[in-house]
PDB file of C-alpha atoms and ligand atoms in Angstrom:
ATOM      1  CA  MET A   1      20.546   9.908 -22.178  1.00 79.00           C
ATOM      2  CA  ALA A   2      16.773  10.439 -22.040  1.00 92.00           C
ATOM      3  CA  ASP A   3      14.675   8.143 -19.861  1.00 97.00           C
ATOM      4  CA  GLN A   4      13.612   5.299 -22.091  1.00 98.00           C
ATOM      5  CA  LEU A   5      12.369   1.737 -22.362  1.00 98.00           C
ATOM      6  CA  ILE A   6      13.531  -0.804 -24.928  1.00 98.00           C
ATOM      7  CA  ARG A   7      12.137  -4.283 -25.621  1.00 98.00           C
ATOM      8  CA  ALA A   8      13.876  -7.297 -27.091  1.00 97.00           C
ATOM      9  CA  THR A   9      13.387 -11.027 -27.587  1.00 96.00           C
ATOM     10  CA  ALA A  10      15.759 -13.949 -27.978  1.00 95.00           C
ATOM     11  CA  ALA A  11      15.598 -17.700 -28.582  1.00 93.00           C
ATOM     12  CA  ASP A  12      12.813 -17.382 -31.166  1.00 92.00           C
ATOM     13  CA  GLY A  13      10.601 -15.483 -28.759  1.00 92.00           C
ATOM     14  CA  GLY A  14      11.295 -17.849 -25.852  1.00 93.00           C
ATOM     15  CA  ILE A  15      13.132 -15.129 -23.952  1.00 95.00           C
ATOM     16  CA  ARG A  16      11.601 -11.725 -23.342  1.00 96.00           C
ATOM     17  CA  ALA A  17      13.834  -8.839 -22.302  1.00 97.00           C
ATOM     18  CA  VAL A  18      12.934  -5.256 -21.364  1.00 98.00           C
ATOM     19  CA  GLY A  19      15.272  -2.566 -20.154  1.00 98.00           C
ATOM     20  CA  VAL A  20      14.533   0.870 -18.760  1.00 98.00           C
ATOM     21  CA  ILE A  21      16.648   3.913 -17.991  1.00 97.00           C
ATOM     22  CA  SER A  22      14.963   6.114 -15.400  1.00 98.00           C
ATOM     23  CA  ASN A  23      17.505   8.692 -14.130  1.00 97.00           C
ATOM     24  CA  ARG A  24      15.356  11.752 -14.699  1.00 98.00           C
ATOM     25  CA  LEU A  25      12.068  10.387 -13.423  1.00 98.00           C
ATOM     26  CA  CYS A  26      13.799   9.126 -10.275  1.00 98.00           C
ATOM     27  CA  GLU A  27      15.387  12.546  -9.784  1.00 98.00           C
ATOM     28  CA  GLU A  28      12.010  14.218 -10.298  1.00 98.00           C
ATOM     29  CA  ALA A  29      10.434  11.947  -7.658  1.00 98.00           C
ATOM     30  CA  ARG A  30      13.339  12.672  -5.294  1.00 98.00           C
ATOM     31  CA  GLN A  31      12.844  16.422  -5.617  1.00 98.00           C
ATOM     32  CA  ARG A  32       9.043  16.370  -5.521  1.00 97.00           C
ATOM     33  CA  HIS A  33       8.866  14.255  -2.369  1.00 97.00           C
ATOM     34  CA  LYS A  34      12.137  15.430  -0.743  1.00 97.00           C
ATOM     35  CA  LEU A  35      13.260  11.812  -0.555  1.00 98.00           C
ATOM     36  CA  SER A  36      16.205  10.642   1.523  1.00 98.00           C
ATOM     37  CA  TYR A  37      18.910   8.585  -0.249  1.00 97.00           C
ATOM     38  CA  VAL A  38      17.421   5.272   0.801  1.00 97.00           C
ATOM     39  CA  ALA A  39      13.867   6.401  -0.048  1.00 98.00           C
ATOM     40  CA  THR A  40      15.097   7.536  -3.489  1.00 98.00           C
ATOM     41  CA  ALA A  41      16.538   4.065  -4.062  1.00 97.00           C
ATOM     42  CA  ALA A  42      13.371   2.320  -2.836  1.00 98.00           C
ATOM     43  CA  LEU A  43      10.951   4.395  -4.886  1.00 98.00           C
ATOM     44  CA  GLY A  44      13.272   4.552  -7.899  1.00 98.00           C
ATOM     45  CA  ARG A  45      13.668   0.767  -8.019  1.00 98.00           C
ATOM     46  CA  THR A  46       9.906   0.277  -7.764  1.00 98.00           C
ATOM     47  CA  MET A  47       9.109   2.903 -10.416  1.00 98.00           C
ATOM     48  CA  SER A  48      11.513   1.179 -12.838  1.00 98.00           C
ATOM     49  CA  ALA A  49       9.925  -2.179 -11.985  1.00 98.00           C
ATOM     50  CA  GLY A  50       6.438  -0.774 -12.543  1.00 98.00           C
ATOM     51  CA  LEU A  51       7.360   0.398 -16.045  1.00 98.00           C
ATOM     52  CA  LEU A  52       8.964  -2.977 -16.824  1.00 98.00           C
ATOM     53  CA  LEU A  53       5.899  -4.897 -15.599  1.00 97.00           C
ATOM     54  CA  ALA A  54       3.504  -2.620 -17.496  1.00 97.00           C
ATOM     55  CA  SER A  55       5.529  -3.023 -20.702  1.00 97.00           C
ATOM     56  CA  SER A  56       4.145  -6.509 -21.410  1.00 93.00           C
ATOM     57  CA  MET A  57       0.497  -5.465 -21.244  1.00 94.00           C
ATOM     58  CA  LYS A  58      -1.542  -5.106 -24.421  1.00 91.00           C
ATOM     59  CA  ARG A  59      -4.251  -2.438 -24.163  1.00 93.00           C
ATOM     60  CA  ALA A  60      -3.020   1.152 -24.406  1.00 93.00           C
ATOM     61  CA  GLU A  61      -4.602   2.272 -21.119  1.00 94.00           C
ATOM     62  CA  SER A  62      -3.154  -0.649 -19.104  1.00 96.00           C
ATOM     63  CA  ARG A  63      -1.544   0.189 -15.757  1.00 97.00           C
ATOM     64  CA  VAL A  64       0.297  -1.631 -12.994  1.00 98.00           C
ATOM     65  CA  ASN A  65       0.076  -0.596  -9.345  1.00 98.00           C
ATOM     66  CA  ILE A  66       2.695  -1.876  -6.921  1.00 98.00           C
ATOM     67  CA  ARG A  67       2.021  -1.354  -3.234  1.00 98.00           C
ATOM     68  CA  ILE A  68       4.670  -2.483  -0.762  1.00 98.00           C
ATOM     69  CA  ARG A  69       4.044  -2.555   2.979  1.00 97.00           C
ATOM     70  CA  GLY A  70       6.820  -3.497   5.382  1.00 97.00           C
ATOM     71  CA  ASN A  71       7.677  -3.343   9.065  1.00 97.00           C
ATOM     72  CA  GLY A  72      10.757  -1.124   8.580  1.00 97.00           C
ATOM     73  CA  PRO A  73      11.028   2.575   9.450  1.00 98.00           C
ATOM     74  CA  MET A  74      10.122   3.774   5.937  1.00 97.00           C
ATOM     75  CA  GLY A  75       6.824   1.898   6.120  1.00 95.00           C
ATOM     76  CA  GLY A  76       5.890   1.267   2.546  1.00 95.00           C
ATOM     77  CA  LEU A  77       5.465   2.798  -0.851  1.00 98.00           C
ATOM     78  CA  MET A  78       3.127   2.960  -3.804  1.00 98.00           C
ATOM     79  CA  VAL A  79       3.833   3.120  -7.536  1.00 98.00           C
ATOM     80  CA  ASP A  80       1.440   3.521 -10.463  1.00 98.00           C
ATOM     81  CA  ALA A  81       2.969   2.827 -13.896  1.00 98.00           C
ATOM     82  CA  GLY A  82       1.399   2.673 -17.341  1.00 98.00           C
ATOM     83  CA  LEU A  83       2.071   0.970 -20.641  1.00 97.00           C
ATOM     84  CA  ASP A  84       2.059   4.549 -21.982  1.00 97.00           C
ATOM     85  CA  GLY A  85       5.386   5.169 -20.223  1.00 98.00           C
ATOM     86  CA  THR A  86       4.093   7.364 -17.404  1.00 98.00           C
ATOM     87  CA  VAL A  87       4.850   6.575 -13.775  1.00 98.00           C
ATOM     88  CA  ARG A  88       4.240   8.201 -10.393  1.00 98.00           C
ATOM     89  CA  GLY A  89       4.654   7.133  -6.801  1.00 98.00           C
ATOM     90  CA  TYR A  90       5.376   7.997  -3.188  1.00 98.00           C
ATOM     91  CA  VAL A  91       6.823   6.497  -0.019  1.00 98.00           C
ATOM     92  CA  ASP A  92       5.117   6.614   3.380  1.00 97.00           C
ATOM     93  CA  ASN A  93       8.059   8.179   5.284  1.00 97.00           C
ATOM     94  CA  PRO A  94      10.249   9.989   2.745  1.00 97.00           C
ATOM     95  CA  GLY A  95      12.753  11.386   5.231  1.00 96.00           C
ATOM     96  CA  VAL A  96      13.969   8.102   6.745  1.00 97.00           C
ATOM     97  CA  GLU A  97      17.724   7.591   6.314  1.00 96.00           C
ATOM     98  CA  LEU A  98      19.742   4.513   7.337  1.00 96.00           C
ATOM     99  CA  PRO A  99      23.453   3.656   7.392  1.00 94.00           C
ATOM    100  CA  THR A 100      24.606   1.677   4.350  1.00 93.00           C
ATOM    101  CA  ASN A 101      24.316  -2.114   4.629  1.00 91.00           C
ATOM    102  CA  ALA A 102      27.126  -4.685   4.923  1.00 89.00           C
ATOM    103  CA  GLN A 103      27.749  -4.461   1.153  1.00 87.00           C
ATOM    104  CA  GLY A 104      28.142  -0.694   1.404  1.00 88.00           C
ATOM    105  CA  LYS A 105      24.854  -0.136  -0.435  1.00 91.00           C
ATOM    106  CA  LEU A 106      21.777   1.884   0.454  1.00 94.00           C
ATOM    107  CA  ASP A 107      19.825  -0.281   2.895  1.00 96.00           C
ATOM    108  CA  VAL A 108      16.478  -0.484   1.100  1.00 97.00           C
ATOM    109  CA  GLY A 109      15.694  -3.841   2.741  1.00 97.00           C
ATOM    110  CA  GLY A 110      16.295  -2.336   6.173  1.00 97.00           C
ATOM    111  CA  ALA A 111      14.160   0.705   5.409  1.00 97.00           C
ATOM    112  CA  ILE A 112      11.197  -1.321   4.134  1.00 97.00           C
ATOM    113  CA  GLY A 113      11.688  -4.290   6.453  1.00 97.00           C
ATOM    114  CA  GLN A 114      11.647  -8.028   5.793  1.00 95.00           C
ATOM    115  CA  ASP A 115       8.142  -8.648   7.098  1.00 97.00           C
ATOM    116  CA  GLY A 116       5.308  -7.413   4.974  1.00 98.00           C
ATOM    117  CA  TYR A 117       3.604  -7.724   1.637  1.00 98.00           C
ATOM    118  CA  VAL A 118       3.783  -6.784  -2.018  1.00 97.00           C
ATOM    119  CA  TYR A 119       0.436  -6.120  -3.672  1.00 98.00           C
ATOM    120  CA  VAL A 120       0.393  -5.944  -7.456  1.00 97.00           C
ATOM    121  CA  ILE A 121      -2.660  -4.837  -9.416  1.00 97.00           C
ATOM    122  CA  ARG A 122      -2.802  -5.107 -13.184  1.00 96.00           C
ATOM    123  CA  ASP A 123      -5.586  -2.998 -14.644  1.00 95.00           C
ATOM    124  CA  VAL A 124      -6.272  -3.261 -18.362  1.00 91.00           C
ATOM    125  CA  GLY A 125      -8.811  -0.432 -18.289  1.00 87.00           C
ATOM    126  CA  TYR A 126     -12.042  -2.432 -18.137  1.00 87.00           C
ATOM    127  CA  GLY A 127     -13.564  -5.157 -15.950  1.00 87.00           C
ATOM    128  CA  TYR A 128     -12.070  -6.272 -12.656  1.00 89.00           C
ATOM    129  CA  PRO A 129      -8.338  -5.641 -12.322  1.00 91.00           C
ATOM    130  CA  TYR A 130      -6.131  -8.663 -11.675  1.00 92.00           C
ATOM    131  CA  SER A 131      -4.585  -8.400  -8.231  1.00 95.00           C
ATOM    132  CA  SER A 132      -2.238 -10.583  -6.259  1.00 96.00           C
ATOM    133  CA  THR A 133      -0.322 -10.479  -2.990  1.00 96.00           C
ATOM    134  CA  VAL A 134       2.933 -12.132  -1.939  1.00 97.00           C
ATOM    135  CA  GLU A 135       5.002 -11.851   1.219  1.00 97.00           C
ATOM    136  CA  LEU A 136       8.190  -9.830   1.166  1.00 97.00           C
ATOM    137  CA  VAL A 137      11.392 -11.819   0.641  1.00 96.00           C
ATOM    138  CA  SER A 138      14.042  -9.243   1.583  1.00 95.00           C
ATOM    139  CA  GLY A 139      12.439  -5.818   1.194  1.00 96.00           C
ATOM    140  CA  GLU A 140      15.088  -5.033  -1.452  1.00 96.00           C
ATOM    141  CA  ILE A 141      12.281  -4.876  -4.064  1.00 96.00           C
ATOM    142  CA  GLY A 142      14.068  -6.722  -6.902  1.00 94.00           C
ATOM    143  CA  ASP A 143      13.923 -10.021  -4.950  1.00 93.00           C
ATOM    144  CA  ASP A 144      10.383  -9.353  -3.827  1.00 96.00           C
ATOM    145  CA  LEU A 145       9.046  -8.691  -7.315  1.00 96.00           C
ATOM    146  CA  THR A 146      10.990 -11.630  -8.808  1.00 94.00           C
ATOM    147  CA  HIS A 147       9.265 -13.811  -6.216  1.00 94.00           C
ATOM    148  CA  TYR A 148       5.928 -12.255  -7.177  1.00 96.00           C
ATOM    149  CA  LEU A 149       6.505 -12.952 -10.896  1.00 94.00           C
ATOM    150  CA  ALA A 150       7.551 -16.557 -10.238  1.00 92.00           C
ATOM    151  CA  THR A 151       4.667 -17.417  -7.896  1.00 93.00           C
ATOM    152  CA  SER A 152       1.719 -15.234  -8.894  1.00 92.00           C
ATOM    153  CA  GLU A 153       2.374 -14.926 -12.621  1.00 89.00           C
ATOM    154  CA  GLN A 154       4.246 -18.247 -13.001  1.00 89.00           C
ATOM    155  CA  THR A 155       6.902 -16.664 -15.183  1.00 89.00           C
ATOM    156  CA  PRO A 156      10.533 -17.393 -14.269  1.00 88.00           C
ATOM    157  CA  SER A 157      12.100 -13.955 -14.307  1.00 91.00           C
ATOM    158  CA  ALA A 158      15.306 -12.153 -13.489  1.00 91.00           C
ATOM    159  CA  LEU A 159      14.814  -8.570 -12.414  1.00 94.00           C
ATOM    160  CA  PHE A 160      17.725  -6.176 -11.893  1.00 94.00           C
ATOM    161  CA  LEU A 161      16.958  -2.772 -10.443  1.00 96.00           C
ATOM    162  CA  GLY A 162      19.389  -0.040  -9.531  1.00 94.00           C
ATOM    163  CA  VAL A 163      19.480   3.570  -8.371  1.00 96.00           C
ATOM    164  CA  PHE A 164      22.717   5.408  -7.718  1.00 95.00           C
ATOM    165  CA  VAL A 165      22.160   8.681  -5.880  1.00 96.00           C
ATOM    166  CA  ASP A 166      24.666  11.074  -4.302  1.00 95.00           C
ATOM    167  CA  GLY A 167      24.738  14.643  -3.020  1.00 95.00           C
ATOM    168  CA  ASN A 168      24.059  15.948  -6.530  1.00 96.00           C
ATOM    169  CA  GLY A 169      20.970  13.788  -7.033  1.00 97.00           C
ATOM    170  CA  VAL A 170      20.281  10.638  -9.031  1.00 97.00           C
ATOM    171  CA  GLN A 171      23.294   9.789 -11.196  1.00 95.00           C
ATOM    172  CA  ALA A 172      22.127   6.485 -12.680  1.00 96.00           C
ATOM    173  CA  ALA A 173      18.904   4.530 -12.440  1.00 97.00           C
ATOM    174  CA  GLY A 174      17.152   1.817 -14.353  1.00 97.00           C
ATOM    175  CA  GLY A 175      16.213  -1.797 -14.558  1.00 96.00           C
ATOM    176  CA  LEU A 176      16.279  -4.933 -16.603  1.00 96.00           C
ATOM    177  CA  LEU A 177      13.666  -7.697 -16.768  1.00 96.00           C
ATOM    178  CA  ILE A 178      14.452 -10.992 -18.451  1.00 95.00           C
ATOM    179  CA  GLN A 179      11.730 -13.629 -18.612  1.00 94.00           C
ATOM    180  CA  ILE A 180      11.716 -17.194 -19.837  1.00 92.00           C
ATOM    181  CA  LEU A 181       8.471 -17.940 -21.617  1.00 91.00           C
ATOM    182  CA  PRO A 182       6.944 -21.457 -21.701  1.00 87.00           C
ATOM    183  CA  LYS A 183       8.383 -22.379 -25.127  1.00 84.00           C
ATOM    184  CA  ALA A 184      11.952 -21.858 -23.853  1.00 83.00           C
ATOM    185  CA  ALA A 185      11.432 -23.074 -20.278  1.00 79.00           C
ATOM    186  CA  SER A 186      11.555 -26.691 -21.464  1.00 80.00           C
ATOM    187  CA  ASP A 187      15.066 -26.235 -22.915  1.00 85.00           C
ATOM    188  CA  PRO A 188      17.379 -26.952 -19.942  1.00 88.00           C
ATOM    189  CA  GLU A 189      20.580 -25.960 -21.778  1.00 88.00           C
ATOM    190  CA  LEU A 190      19.219 -22.572 -22.718  1.00 87.00           C
ATOM    191  CA  VAL A 191      17.912 -21.956 -19.200  1.00 87.00           C
ATOM    192  CA  ALA A 192      21.271 -22.962 -17.670  1.00 89.00           C
ATOM    193  CA  LEU A 193      23.194 -20.699 -20.057  1.00 88.00           C
ATOM    194  CA  LEU A 194      20.929 -17.761 -19.323  1.00 88.00           C
ATOM    195  CA  GLU A 195      21.150 -18.335 -15.582  1.00 88.00           C
ATOM    196  CA  SER A 196      24.952 -18.426 -15.605  1.00 89.00           C
ATOM    197  CA  ARG A 197      25.053 -15.280 -17.764  1.00 87.00           C
ATOM    198  CA  LEU A 198      22.705 -13.447 -15.425  1.00 88.00           C
ATOM    199  CA  SER A 199      24.429 -14.611 -12.254  1.00 87.00           C
ATOM    200  CA  SER A 200      27.631 -12.933 -13.457  1.00 85.00           C
ATOM    201  CA  LEU A 201      25.841  -9.587 -13.615  1.00 85.00           C
ATOM    202  CA  GLN A 202      26.905  -7.374 -10.710  1.00 79.00           C
ATOM    203  CA  GLY A 203      23.813  -5.193 -10.568  1.00 84.00           C
ATOM    204  CA  PHE A 204      22.460  -2.759 -13.104  1.00 89.00           C
ATOM    205  CA  THR A 205      23.744   0.700 -12.202  1.00 90.00           C
ATOM    206  CA  PRO A 206      27.451  -0.278 -12.613  1.00 91.00           C
ATOM    207  CA  LEU A 207      26.659  -1.043 -16.276  1.00 92.00           C
ATOM    208  CA  LEU A 208      25.040   2.362 -16.777  1.00 91.00           C
ATOM    209  CA  GLN A 209      27.886   4.092 -14.971  1.00 91.00           C
ATOM    210  CA  ALA A 210      30.337   2.309 -17.264  1.00 92.00           C
ATOM    211  CA  GLY A 211      28.576   4.082 -20.145  1.00 91.00           C
ATOM    212  CA  LYS A 212      26.706   1.058 -21.515  1.00 93.00           C
ATOM    213  CA  THR A 213      23.448   1.616 -23.377  1.00 94.00           C
ATOM    214  CA  LEU A 214      20.458  -0.749 -23.181  1.00 95.00           C
ATOM    215  CA  PRO A 215      21.201  -2.317 -26.612  1.00 96.00           C
ATOM    216  CA  MET A 216      24.822  -2.926 -25.513  1.00 95.00           C
ATOM    217  CA  ILE A 217      23.615  -4.624 -22.318  1.00 95.00           C
ATOM    218  CA  PHE A 218      21.157  -6.806 -24.272  1.00 96.00           C
ATOM    219  CA  GLU A 219      23.944  -7.685 -26.714  1.00 96.00           C
ATOM    220  CA  GLU A 220      26.267  -8.817 -23.905  1.00 93.00           C
ATOM    221  CA  LEU A 221      23.641 -10.982 -22.247  1.00 93.00           C
ATOM    222  CA  LEU A 222      21.713 -12.390 -25.195  1.00 95.00           C
ATOM    223  CA  GLY A 223      23.790 -11.587 -28.289  1.00 94.00           C
ATOM    224  CA  ASP A 224      24.510 -15.259 -29.088  1.00 93.00           C
ATOM    225  CA  MET A 225      20.961 -16.446 -28.367  1.00 93.00           C
ATOM    226  CA  GLY A 226      19.208 -14.999 -31.416  1.00 94.00           C
ATOM    227  CA  LEU A 227      18.717 -11.533 -29.953  1.00 97.00           C
ATOM    228  CA  GLU A 228      16.231  -9.246 -31.692  1.00 98.00           C
ATOM    229  CA  ILE A 229      15.972  -5.699 -30.363  1.00 98.00           C
ATOM    230  CA  PHE A 230      12.717  -3.893 -31.186  1.00 97.00           C
ATOM    231  CA  PRO A 231      13.478  -0.717 -33.146  1.00 94.00           C
ATOM    232  CA  GLU A 232      11.122   1.513 -31.131  1.00 94.00           C
ATOM    233  CA  THR A 233      12.553   3.360 -28.146  1.00 96.00           C
ATOM    234  CA  GLN A 234       9.726   4.365 -25.808  1.00 97.00           C
ATOM    235  CA  LEU A 235      10.237   7.518 -23.771  1.00 98.00           C
ATOM    236  CA  VAL A 236       9.222   7.218 -20.111  1.00 98.00           C
ATOM    237  CA  ARG A 237       8.552   9.980 -17.589  1.00 98.00           C
ATOM    238  CA  PHE A 238       7.208  10.930 -14.184  1.00 98.00           C
ATOM    239  CA  HIS A 239       3.644  12.110 -14.678  1.00 98.00           C
ATOM    240  CA  CYS A 240       0.645  12.545 -12.395  1.00 97.00           C
ATOM    241  CA  GLY A 241      -2.880  13.083 -13.672  1.00 93.00           C
ATOM    242  CA  CYS A 242      -3.938  15.286 -10.761  1.00 95.00           C
ATOM    243  CA  SER A 243      -5.290  18.793 -11.443  1.00 95.00           C
ATOM    244  CA  PHE A 244      -6.891  21.744  -9.671  1.00 95.00           C
ATOM    245  CA  ASP A 245     -10.255  20.804 -11.202  1.00 94.00           C
ATOM    246  CA  ARG A 246     -10.065  17.346  -9.656  1.00 92.00           C
ATOM    247  CA  VAL A 247      -9.208  18.841  -6.278  1.00 92.00           C
ATOM    248  CA  LEU A 248     -12.238  21.135  -6.548  1.00 93.00           C
ATOM    249  CA  GLY A 249     -14.375  18.121  -7.463  1.00 93.00           C
ATOM    250  CA  ALA A 250     -13.161  16.289  -4.356  1.00 91.00           C
ATOM    251  CA  LEU A 251     -13.804  19.334  -2.153  1.00 92.00           C
ATOM    252  CA  LYS A 252     -17.318  19.613  -3.520  1.00 92.00           C
ATOM    253  CA  LEU A 253     -18.066  16.082  -2.333  1.00 93.00           C
ATOM    254  CA  LEU A 254     -17.455  17.215   1.247  1.00 93.00           C
ATOM    255  CA  GLY A 255     -20.724  19.177   1.154  1.00 92.00           C
ATOM    256  CA  GLU A 256     -21.788  22.687   2.114  1.00 93.00           C
ATOM    257  CA  ALA A 257     -21.318  22.484   5.903  1.00 94.00           C
ATOM    258  CA  GLU A 258     -17.722  21.292   5.596  1.00 94.00           C
ATOM    259  CA  LEU A 259     -16.937  23.925   2.943  1.00 95.00           C
ATOM    260  CA  ARG A 260     -18.402  26.699   5.159  1.00 95.00           C
ATOM    261  CA  ASP A 261     -16.237  25.426   7.982  1.00 94.00           C
ATOM    262  CA  MET A 262     -13.113  25.685   5.785  1.00 94.00           C
ATOM    263  CA  ILE A 263     -14.021  29.232   4.786  1.00 95.00           C
ATOM    264  CA  GLU A 264     -14.556  30.357   8.387  1.00 95.00           C
ATOM    265  CA  LYS A 265     -11.715  28.497  10.114  1.00 94.00           C
ATOM    266  CA  ASP A 266      -9.001  28.201   7.450  1.00 93.00           C
ATOM    267  CA  ASN A 267      -9.788  31.016   5.002  1.00 92.00           C
ATOM    268  CA  GLY A 268      -9.656  28.449   2.213  1.00 93.00           C
ATOM    269  CA  ALA A 269      -8.530  24.891   1.634  1.00 93.00           C
ATOM    270  CA  GLU A 270      -5.219  23.255   0.869  1.00 93.00           C
ATOM    271  CA  ALA A 271      -4.712  19.789  -0.572  1.00 90.00           C
ATOM    272  CA  THR A 272      -1.483  17.958  -1.406  1.00 92.00           C
ATOM    273  CA  CYS A 273      -1.421  15.205  -4.027  1.00 94.00           C
ATOM    274  CA  HIS A 274       0.044  12.069  -2.429  1.00 93.00           C
ATOM    275  CA  PHE A 275       1.441  10.832  -5.713  1.00 96.00           C
ATOM    276  CA  CYS A 276       3.374  13.875  -6.881  1.00 96.00           C
ATOM    277  CA  GLY A 277       3.515  16.270  -3.927  1.00 94.00           C
ATOM    278  CA  GLU A 278       1.755  19.063  -5.852  1.00 95.00           C
ATOM    279  CA  VAL A 279       0.035  21.502  -3.466  1.00 95.00           C
ATOM    280  CA  TYR A 280      -3.357  22.902  -4.487  1.00 96.00           C
ATOM    281  CA  LYS A 281      -4.925  25.890  -2.738  1.00 95.00           C
ATOM    282  CA  ALA A 282      -8.555  26.939  -3.055  1.00 94.00           C
ATOM    283  CA  ASN A 283      -9.403  30.441  -1.829  1.00 95.00           C
ATOM    284  CA  ILE A 284     -12.628  31.644  -0.220  1.00 95.00           C
ATOM    285  CA  ASP A 285     -14.137  32.747  -3.551  1.00 95.00           C
ATOM    286  CA  GLN A 286     -13.508  29.340  -5.083  1.00 95.00           C
ATOM    287  CA  LEU A 287     -15.073  27.582  -2.099  1.00 95.00           C
ATOM    288  CA  GLU A 288     -18.085  29.941  -2.232  1.00 95.00           C
ATOM    289  CA  GLN A 289     -18.432  29.075  -5.899  1.00 94.00           C
ATOM    290  CA  LEU A 290     -18.552  25.349  -5.018  1.00 94.00           C
ATOM    291  CA  ILE A 291     -21.291  26.043  -2.453  1.00 94.00           C
ATOM    292  CA  ASP A 292     -23.268  27.946  -5.124  1.00 94.00           C
ATOM    293  CA  GLU A 293     -22.884  25.009  -7.485  1.00 93.00           C
ATOM    294  CA  LEU A 294     -24.130  22.615  -4.784  1.00 92.00           C
ATOM    295  CA  LYS A 295     -27.175  24.830  -4.180  1.00 89.00           C
ATOM    296  CA  THR A 296     -28.122  25.109  -7.852  1.00 87.00           C
ATOM    297  CA  ALA A 297     -27.691  21.358  -8.261  1.00 77.00           C
ATOM    298  CA  ASN A 298     -30.258  20.668  -5.535  1.00 66.00           C
TER     299      ASN A 298
HETATM  300 ZN1   ZN B   1      -0.452  14.498  -8.433  1.00 68.21          ZN
END
């Protein structure tokens, strides 16, 4: 199944549900950054969450950045996701591997650590972006972002994130966000029913591995609560906006002396994009060209 995002509502718009399947984009991130198993799970969960958080924004160019910093051996990670369905990201120490935790699962909480912060920035494309910081709850990412949504955005939310990765790569990945909007929050019976339904859910990847599609999962959880699934399926993908031209632009900012130094000492310049791992190389001729451009500009 292609990577995709599907939206739904229930209870006359009082419940908002979004689901995402992200196998391929998680696998692409794993390969690009040579991620360990636990780093694949950490980044994959956060990329799915970024797409789910961005999905409720209105303006086409809206983006969500999630930065997590913890005291564990993996350090932290960064994800940039857009309402347009593109996402990119990286982890600070991609090679860190840990034994599985007591539940036999990849120890994302141990890799990130329990002490640290989640920074979320919502940028609608103009004016000051909205940013907020909360402390980590467990470092497992789902808990941490649920806490963020409840405290910073005051929206009671259930967030399920999962990545199943083995020796052949990412086998299943995705996420589910269910939010209770103000008009439904005052209905205690509905909230209790939803909570009991969600508490019976044993994670998200087991559902995908059992062959369930997003509409089937929505149907099971919300089918008797006036579920309405939006007909549009949005495709989502790993995408980074970096380019050789941008790298040249950044090199040019270093100035003539620095560029001369690169020509003499390194026979060129090499830059790696943090977000996607793409390596860009500028040769001596290209650096000379930049110096010429600097001279003619002055
Ligand atoms: Zn890039």
